[in-house]
Every structure is written in structure tokens, then in C-alpha cells.
Coordinates of C-alpha atoms in Angstrom, one line a residue:
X1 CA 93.8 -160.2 -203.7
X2 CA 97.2 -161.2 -204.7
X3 CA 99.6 -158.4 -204.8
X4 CA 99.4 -155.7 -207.7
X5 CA 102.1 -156.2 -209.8
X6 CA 103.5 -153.0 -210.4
X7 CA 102.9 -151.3 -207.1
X8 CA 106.2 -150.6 -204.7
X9 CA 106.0 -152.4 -201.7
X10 CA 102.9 -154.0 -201.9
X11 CA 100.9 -151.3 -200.7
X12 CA 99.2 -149.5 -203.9
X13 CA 96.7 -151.0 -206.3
X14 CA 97.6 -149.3 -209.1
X15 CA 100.6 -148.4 -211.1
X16 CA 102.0 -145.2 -209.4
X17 CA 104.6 -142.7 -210.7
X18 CA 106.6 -143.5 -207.9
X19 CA 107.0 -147.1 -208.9
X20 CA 107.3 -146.4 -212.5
X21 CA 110.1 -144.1 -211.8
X22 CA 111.7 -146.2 -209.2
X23 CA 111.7 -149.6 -211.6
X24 CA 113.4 -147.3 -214.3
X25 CA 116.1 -145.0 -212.6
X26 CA 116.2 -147.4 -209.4
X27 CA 115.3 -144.4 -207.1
X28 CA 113.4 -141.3 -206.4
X29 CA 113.2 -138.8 -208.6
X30 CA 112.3 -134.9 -208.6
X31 CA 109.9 -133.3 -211.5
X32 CA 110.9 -129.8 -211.7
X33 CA 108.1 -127.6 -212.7
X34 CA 109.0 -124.5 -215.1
X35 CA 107.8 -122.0 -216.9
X36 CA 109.0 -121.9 -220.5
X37 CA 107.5 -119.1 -221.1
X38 CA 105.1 -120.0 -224.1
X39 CA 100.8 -119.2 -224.6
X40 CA 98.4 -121.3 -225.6
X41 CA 96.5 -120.9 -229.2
X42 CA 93.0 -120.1 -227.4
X43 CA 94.5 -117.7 -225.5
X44 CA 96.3 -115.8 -228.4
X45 CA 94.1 -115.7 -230.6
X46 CA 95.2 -118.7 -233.0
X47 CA 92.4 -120.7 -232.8
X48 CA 90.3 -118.9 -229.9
X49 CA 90.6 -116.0 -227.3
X50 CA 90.2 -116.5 -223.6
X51 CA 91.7 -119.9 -222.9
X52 CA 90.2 -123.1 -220.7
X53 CA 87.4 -121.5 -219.0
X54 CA 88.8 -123.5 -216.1
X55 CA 92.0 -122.2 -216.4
X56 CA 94.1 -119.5 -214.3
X57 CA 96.0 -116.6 -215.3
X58 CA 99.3 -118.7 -214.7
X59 CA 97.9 -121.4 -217.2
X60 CA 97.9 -124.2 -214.0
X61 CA 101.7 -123.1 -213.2
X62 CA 100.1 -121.5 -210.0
X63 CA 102.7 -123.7 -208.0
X64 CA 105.9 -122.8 -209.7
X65 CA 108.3 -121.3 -207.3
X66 CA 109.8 -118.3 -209.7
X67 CA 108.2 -118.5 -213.0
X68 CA 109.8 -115.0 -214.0
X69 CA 113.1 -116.1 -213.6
X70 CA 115.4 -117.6 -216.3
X71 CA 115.0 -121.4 -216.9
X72 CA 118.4 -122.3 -215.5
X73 CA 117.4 -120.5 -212.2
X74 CA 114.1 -121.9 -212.0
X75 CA 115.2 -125.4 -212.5
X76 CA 117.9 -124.5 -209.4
X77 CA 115.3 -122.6 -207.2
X78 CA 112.7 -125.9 -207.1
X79 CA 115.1 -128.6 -206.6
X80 CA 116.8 -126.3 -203.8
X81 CA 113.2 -125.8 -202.5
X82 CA 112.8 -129.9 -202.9
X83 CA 116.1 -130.9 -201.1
X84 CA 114.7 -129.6 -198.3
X85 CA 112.6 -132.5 -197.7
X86 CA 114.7 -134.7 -199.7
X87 CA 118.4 -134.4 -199.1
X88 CA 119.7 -137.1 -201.3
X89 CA 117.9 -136.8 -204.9
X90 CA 120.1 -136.7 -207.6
X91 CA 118.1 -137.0 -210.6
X92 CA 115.7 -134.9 -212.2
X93 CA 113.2 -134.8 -215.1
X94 CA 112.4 -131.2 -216.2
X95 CA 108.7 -130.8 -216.3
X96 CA 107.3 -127.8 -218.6
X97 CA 104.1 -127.9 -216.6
X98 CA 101.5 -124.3 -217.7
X99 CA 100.0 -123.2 -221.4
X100 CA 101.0 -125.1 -224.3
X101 CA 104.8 -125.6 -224.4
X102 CA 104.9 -127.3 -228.2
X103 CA 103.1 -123.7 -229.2
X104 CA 105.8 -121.7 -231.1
X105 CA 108.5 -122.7 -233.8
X106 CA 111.1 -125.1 -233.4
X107 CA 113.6 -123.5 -233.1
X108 CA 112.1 -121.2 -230.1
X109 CA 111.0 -124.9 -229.0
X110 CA 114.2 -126.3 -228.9
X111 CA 116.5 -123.0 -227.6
X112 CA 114.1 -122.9 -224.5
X113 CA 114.3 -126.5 -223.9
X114 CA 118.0 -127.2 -224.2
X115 CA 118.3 -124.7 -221.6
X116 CA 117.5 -127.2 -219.2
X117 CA 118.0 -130.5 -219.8
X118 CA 122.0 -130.6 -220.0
X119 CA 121.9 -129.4 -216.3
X120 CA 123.5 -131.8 -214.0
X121 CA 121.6 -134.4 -213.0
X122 CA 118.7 -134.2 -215.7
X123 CA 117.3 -137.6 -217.0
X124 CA 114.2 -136.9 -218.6
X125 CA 111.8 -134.4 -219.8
X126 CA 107.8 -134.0 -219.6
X127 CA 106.1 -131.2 -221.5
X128 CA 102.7 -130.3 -221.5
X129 CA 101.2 -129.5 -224.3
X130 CA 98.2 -129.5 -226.4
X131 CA 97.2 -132.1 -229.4
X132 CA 96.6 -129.4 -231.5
X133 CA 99.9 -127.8 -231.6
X134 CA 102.1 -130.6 -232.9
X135 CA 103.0 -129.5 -236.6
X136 CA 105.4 -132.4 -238.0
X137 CA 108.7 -130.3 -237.5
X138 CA 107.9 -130.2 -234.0
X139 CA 107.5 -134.1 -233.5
X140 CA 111.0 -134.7 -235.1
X141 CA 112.6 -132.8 -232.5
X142 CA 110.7 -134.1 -230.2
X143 CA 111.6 -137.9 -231.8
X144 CA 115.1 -136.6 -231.3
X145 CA 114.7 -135.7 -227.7
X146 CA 113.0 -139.1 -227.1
X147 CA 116.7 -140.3 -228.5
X148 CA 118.5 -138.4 -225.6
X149 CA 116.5 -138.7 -222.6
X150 CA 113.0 -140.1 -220.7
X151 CA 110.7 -138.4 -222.6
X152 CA 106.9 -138.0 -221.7
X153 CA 104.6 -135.9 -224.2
X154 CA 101.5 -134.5 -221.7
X155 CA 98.2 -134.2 -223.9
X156 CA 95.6 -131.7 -222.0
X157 CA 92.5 -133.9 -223.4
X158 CA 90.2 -133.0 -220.6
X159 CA 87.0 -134.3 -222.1
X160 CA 85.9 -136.8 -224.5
X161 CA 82.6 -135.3 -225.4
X162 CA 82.4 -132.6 -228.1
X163 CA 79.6 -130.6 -226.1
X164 CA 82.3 -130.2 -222.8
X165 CA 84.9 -129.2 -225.1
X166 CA 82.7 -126.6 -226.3
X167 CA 81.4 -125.2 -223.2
X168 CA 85.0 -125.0 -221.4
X169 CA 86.5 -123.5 -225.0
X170 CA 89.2 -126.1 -225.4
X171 CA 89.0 -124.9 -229.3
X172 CA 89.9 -128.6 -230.4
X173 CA 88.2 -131.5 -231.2
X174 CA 88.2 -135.2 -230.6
X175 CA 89.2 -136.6 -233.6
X176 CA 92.6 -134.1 -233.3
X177 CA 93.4 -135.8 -230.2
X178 CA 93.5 -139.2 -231.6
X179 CA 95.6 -137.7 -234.6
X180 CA 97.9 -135.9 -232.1
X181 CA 98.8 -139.4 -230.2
X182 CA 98.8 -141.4 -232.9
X183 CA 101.9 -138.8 -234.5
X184 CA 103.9 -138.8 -231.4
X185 CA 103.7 -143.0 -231.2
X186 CA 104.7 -143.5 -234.2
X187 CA 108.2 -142.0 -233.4
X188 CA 107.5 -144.7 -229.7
X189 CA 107.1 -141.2 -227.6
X190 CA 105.2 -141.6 -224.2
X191 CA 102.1 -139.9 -224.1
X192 CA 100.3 -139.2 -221.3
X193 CA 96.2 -138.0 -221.1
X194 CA 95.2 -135.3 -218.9
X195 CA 91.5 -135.9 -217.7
X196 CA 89.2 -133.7 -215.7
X197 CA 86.5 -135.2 -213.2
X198 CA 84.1 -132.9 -212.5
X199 CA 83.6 -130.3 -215.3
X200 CA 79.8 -128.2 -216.0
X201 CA 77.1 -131.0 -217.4
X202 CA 79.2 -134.0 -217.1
X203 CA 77.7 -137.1 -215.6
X204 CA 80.0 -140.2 -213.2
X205 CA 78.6 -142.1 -216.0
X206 CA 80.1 -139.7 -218.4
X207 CA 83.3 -139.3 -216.5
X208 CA 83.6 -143.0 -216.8
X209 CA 82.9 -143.2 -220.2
X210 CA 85.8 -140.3 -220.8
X211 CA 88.3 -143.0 -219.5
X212 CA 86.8 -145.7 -221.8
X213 CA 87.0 -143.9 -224.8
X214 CA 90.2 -142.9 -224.0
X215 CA 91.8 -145.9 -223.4
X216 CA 90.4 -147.6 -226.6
X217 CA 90.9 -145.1 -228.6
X218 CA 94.5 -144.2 -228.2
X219 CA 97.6 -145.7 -227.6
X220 CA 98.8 -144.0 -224.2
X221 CA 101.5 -145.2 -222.0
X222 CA 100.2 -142.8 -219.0
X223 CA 97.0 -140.7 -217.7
X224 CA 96.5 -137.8 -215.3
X225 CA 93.2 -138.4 -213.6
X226 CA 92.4 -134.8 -211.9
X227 CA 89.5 -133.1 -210.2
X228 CA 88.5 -129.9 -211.4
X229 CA 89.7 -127.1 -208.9
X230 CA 87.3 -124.0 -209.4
X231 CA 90.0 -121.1 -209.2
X232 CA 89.2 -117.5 -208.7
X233 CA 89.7 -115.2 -211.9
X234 CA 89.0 -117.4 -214.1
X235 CA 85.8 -117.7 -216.3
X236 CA 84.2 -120.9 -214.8
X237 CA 83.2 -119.2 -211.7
X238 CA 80.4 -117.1 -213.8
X239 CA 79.2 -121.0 -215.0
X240 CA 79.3 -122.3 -210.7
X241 CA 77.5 -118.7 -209.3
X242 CA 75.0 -119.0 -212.2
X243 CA 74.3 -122.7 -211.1
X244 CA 75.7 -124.3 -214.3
X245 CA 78.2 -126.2 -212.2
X246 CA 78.1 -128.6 -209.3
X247 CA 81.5 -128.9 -207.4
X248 CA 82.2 -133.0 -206.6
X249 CA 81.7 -134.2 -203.2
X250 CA 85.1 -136.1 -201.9
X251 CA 82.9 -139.6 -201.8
X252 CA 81.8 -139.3 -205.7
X253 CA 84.8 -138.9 -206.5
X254 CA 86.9 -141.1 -204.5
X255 CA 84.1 -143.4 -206.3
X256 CA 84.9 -142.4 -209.9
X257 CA 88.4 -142.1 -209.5
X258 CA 88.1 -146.5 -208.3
X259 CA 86.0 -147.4 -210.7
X260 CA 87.8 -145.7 -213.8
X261 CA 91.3 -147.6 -212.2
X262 CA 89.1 -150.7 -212.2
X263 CA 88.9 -149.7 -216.0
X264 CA 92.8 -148.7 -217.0
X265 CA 95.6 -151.5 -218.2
X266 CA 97.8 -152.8 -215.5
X267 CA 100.7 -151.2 -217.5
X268 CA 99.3 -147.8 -217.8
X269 CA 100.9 -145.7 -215.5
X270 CA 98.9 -143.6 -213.6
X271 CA 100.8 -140.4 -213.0
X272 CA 98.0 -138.2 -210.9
X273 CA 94.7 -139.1 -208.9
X274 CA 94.2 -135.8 -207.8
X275 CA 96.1 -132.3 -208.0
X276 CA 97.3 -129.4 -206.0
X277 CA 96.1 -125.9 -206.0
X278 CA 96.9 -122.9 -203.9
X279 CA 94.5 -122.3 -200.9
X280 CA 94.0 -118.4 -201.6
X281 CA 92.8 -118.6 -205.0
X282 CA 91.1 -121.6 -204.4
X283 CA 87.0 -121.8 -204.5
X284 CA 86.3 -125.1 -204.3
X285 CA 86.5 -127.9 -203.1
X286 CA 87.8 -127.0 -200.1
X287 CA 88.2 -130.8 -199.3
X288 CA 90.8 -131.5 -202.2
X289 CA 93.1 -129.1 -200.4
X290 CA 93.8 -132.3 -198.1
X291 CA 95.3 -134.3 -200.8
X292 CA 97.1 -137.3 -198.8
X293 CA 93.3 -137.8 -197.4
X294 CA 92.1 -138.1 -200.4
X295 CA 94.7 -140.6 -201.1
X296 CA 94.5 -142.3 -198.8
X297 CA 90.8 -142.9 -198.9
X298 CA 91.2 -143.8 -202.7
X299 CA 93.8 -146.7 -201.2
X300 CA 90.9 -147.9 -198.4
X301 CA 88.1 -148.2 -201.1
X302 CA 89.7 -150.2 -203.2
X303 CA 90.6 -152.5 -200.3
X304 CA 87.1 -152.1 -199.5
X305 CA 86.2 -153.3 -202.6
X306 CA 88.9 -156.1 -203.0
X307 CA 89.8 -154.3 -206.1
X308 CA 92.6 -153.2 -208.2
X309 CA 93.5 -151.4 -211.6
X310 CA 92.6 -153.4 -214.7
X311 CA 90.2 -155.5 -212.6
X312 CA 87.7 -154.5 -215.6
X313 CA 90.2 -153.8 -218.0
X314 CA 88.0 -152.4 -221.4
X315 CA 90.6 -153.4 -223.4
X316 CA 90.2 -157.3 -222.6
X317 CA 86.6 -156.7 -222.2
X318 CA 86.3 -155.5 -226.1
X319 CA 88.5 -158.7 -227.4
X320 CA 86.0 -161.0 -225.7

């Protein structure tokens, strides 16, 4: 194979965060977790009670170093936390990782927000959010941020299929996700799709298929592939002790996770093959714990394979 082109050094066969941020800024960067303090609609009440069934009490911020603190000292603890292992990093994008950060008014929205990203050293901003909670007044500012600094708007899709959605109470529907992406691109915001391999009922053929769709579908600049960590305390667990879930083995899906690269656009960047959890709260799989491994044996079956991102590219496939 002749070398990917958008992979640092020659050594990935996909487009990796790392080079994405590397060709922009011309260096490494730190993404500062916080908590901005918001909920989520399906967990207030708005649209459902409960939240993601897969979904912790900390709303996936499990890793943030001092969520209770104010955003200023957040931001400061992480990156002093970060510079232990890297000195020399100077810039920073401001990453509003758990619940639905979009889910409040604007002007709540943008008081939290600015809190942050005139702190020395800030370039950019990712927020997580949800498709659902992106009234128009909300888009304009985020149209203005997009103005100011790297922006990346984080859509928690999870699941193509309406039966999923359902069963892990994500309390929106397809169709809203399309609406949601196709709102934020038409102000030319970034939009990256969250994914989950591995949730109750879903097939590798399904999983595939949640990658197809999305990528026809939608107009994304960015995806999060993850694997679905089963966490203590949260309401999935009932659906894995009652035998309603199957937890992945590492092979199916280092599998998946190749084929569905074979699937995406060279110029998608792929911002996450796998995620982190915290070993104590963590049910399964115990394997994923040992992320670089899982990396790394993503990286050897693709050699294996002679195969690279976009190899199968759906979007060419559907213009033949």
C-alpha cells in the first residue's frame, strides 16, 4: 500500500486526531475535559427521565479531574495534570465532554462557555451535545463561536436504528439527527458523530450498517467510533445480568472497528477508536481497559489486511 495520506509519519491508516490537529496548529495539542455543569433532557424530565441506559451518574465525565470546581480551575487543574507528561504544550481546545452542554438558554450557554475560552493558550472548542437540543438561538452563537475559534459540535448519535434508540432511551429519533447536522453545517460548523459498537440486540452487520447510514446520510467532518463500556450504577447492567446483552470480544471488534474505517472518507477524521473508563466502576470488558493494545492491534489488522480508511468508501460506491 502506498502511504495513507493523512496519517503523521507514515505509520496510521486512517486520519487520526493527532494528525488532524498537528496539520492545523503545527503541533500537539491538549483537550481539556470539563464539566459545564448542564443535564441532559432524558434525565430532567424534558423529553424522558432516567437518561442513556448506558450512561453513568457523571454523564461519561467519569475521567474529569475536579468536576465540582469552577471552570477556570478545572481547565488549570487538567492541563497541570497533562504537563506532567507533556512539558511543552501550549495550546489547548476546551472540551465540554458529560450530559448535553447545548441544554439550557443562551445566555447560561454562552456565560459558562466564555468562562474558558479566553484563557491563555485556548484555540478551539469541542462541546458535546445532543441533536435534539439545538434551538436556532443556540446555533447563532454557536455560528459566532465558529467565528472566534476551532470549533467542533459533538453529536451523541449512538445508534442508527429506531429499535436501539428505544431500548437504551435516547428519547430522539433519527430523522432529528439529520435535522440537527444539517442546522449546524449550514453555518460550516464541524460536526462530529458519536457511535457505539456493541449496544443490547445489535448485530457487526448492524454496527456496520450504523456507519453507512451515517456517513450517507449526513454531512460530518468527524466520528467517534467507541465500544460500549458496561459501568456499574447504571441501568444497562439489569439488560447484561438478565442476558439481554452480550459484551464484545477484543477480536469482533478490532474486526468492526477495520471494516467500518474501510468504509469512512479519507477526509473524515477519526477522532476515537476506542474510549477510556475507570477500572473501579468498570464491568466489562475488562480487555478495553488496555487501550494502546487495542490500538495497536487495530494498526496490525489493517496491515494484515493491506487495508486502509476509505478503501470501500460508500460514498464513491453509491455514485457508481
Amino acid at each position: 500500500m502506498t502511504t495513507f495520506p493523512y496519517s503523521e509519519d507514515g505509520n496510521k491508516r486512517y486520519h487520526s486526531w493527532n494528525y488532524a490537529l498537528r496539520e492545523t496548529f503545527g503541533g500537539k495539542l491538549f483537550k481539556v475535559p470539563v464539566d459545564g455543569g448542564f443535564d441532559c433532557p432524558n434525565r430532567d424530565g424534558t423529553v424522558a427521565h432516567g437518561g442513556c441506559t448506558f450512561c453513568s451518574v457523571s454523564g461519561s465525565g467519569d475521567m474529569i479531574v475536579a468536576p465540582e470546581e469552577p471552570l477556570p480551575i478545572q481547565f488549570q487543574k487538567e492541563i497541570d495534570e497533562m504537563h506532567k507528561k507533556w512539558p511543552n504544550v501550549k495550546q489547548y481546545i476546551v472540551y465540554f465532554q458529560n450530559f448535553t452542554n447545548t441544554h439550557a438558554p443562551v445566555d447560561v450557554i454562552r456565560a459558562r462557555f466564555e468562562q474558558v475560552v479566553n484563557l491563555p493558550g485556548v484555540v478551539g472548542i469541542s462541546i458535546g451535545t445532543r441533536p435534539d437540543c439545538l434551538p436556532d438561538e443556540v446555533v447563532d452563537y454557536l455560528a459566532e463561536l465558529n467565528q472566534r475559534y476551532y470549533l467542533w459540535v459533538e453529536l451523541g448519535l449512538q445508534s442508527t436504528y429506531e429499535e436501539t434508540s428505544h431500548l437504551i432511551n435516547r428519547a430522539h429519533d433519527y430523522q432529528t439527527y439529520i435535522e440537527g447536522v444539517n442546522k449546524l453545517r449550514k453555518h460550516n460548523i464541524r460536526v462530529c458523530t458519536h457511535l457505539i459498537n456493541g449496544l443490547p440486540g445489535e448485530s457487526i452487520e448492524m454496527m456496520r450498517e450504523n456507519v453507512k447510514r451515517t456517513i450517507l446520510d449526513s454531512d460530518i467532518q468527524g466520528i467517534k467510533l467507541h465500544l460500549l463500556h458496561l459501568m456499574t450504577n447504571t441501568r444497562m447492567l439489569r439488560d447484561y445480568q438478565e442476558g439481554r446483552l452480550q459484551l464484545m470480544s477484543r477480536e469482533d471488534y478490532v474486526s468492526v472497528i477495520c471494516d467500518q474505517l474501510e468504509m469512512i472518507p479519507k477526509e473524515i477524521i477519526i477522532h476515537r477508536l476506542t474510549g477510556d473508563a475507570p477500572w473501579d466502576s468498570l464491568v466489562g470488558p475488562m480487555w478495553s481497559l488496555k487501550k494502546w493494545e487495542v490500538l495497536n492491534a487495530i494498526d496490525a489488522e489493517l496491515i494484515r489486511r493491506d487495508s486502509y480508511q476509505g478503501k470501500f468508501d460508500v460514498r464513491q460506491k453509491e455514485r457508481v
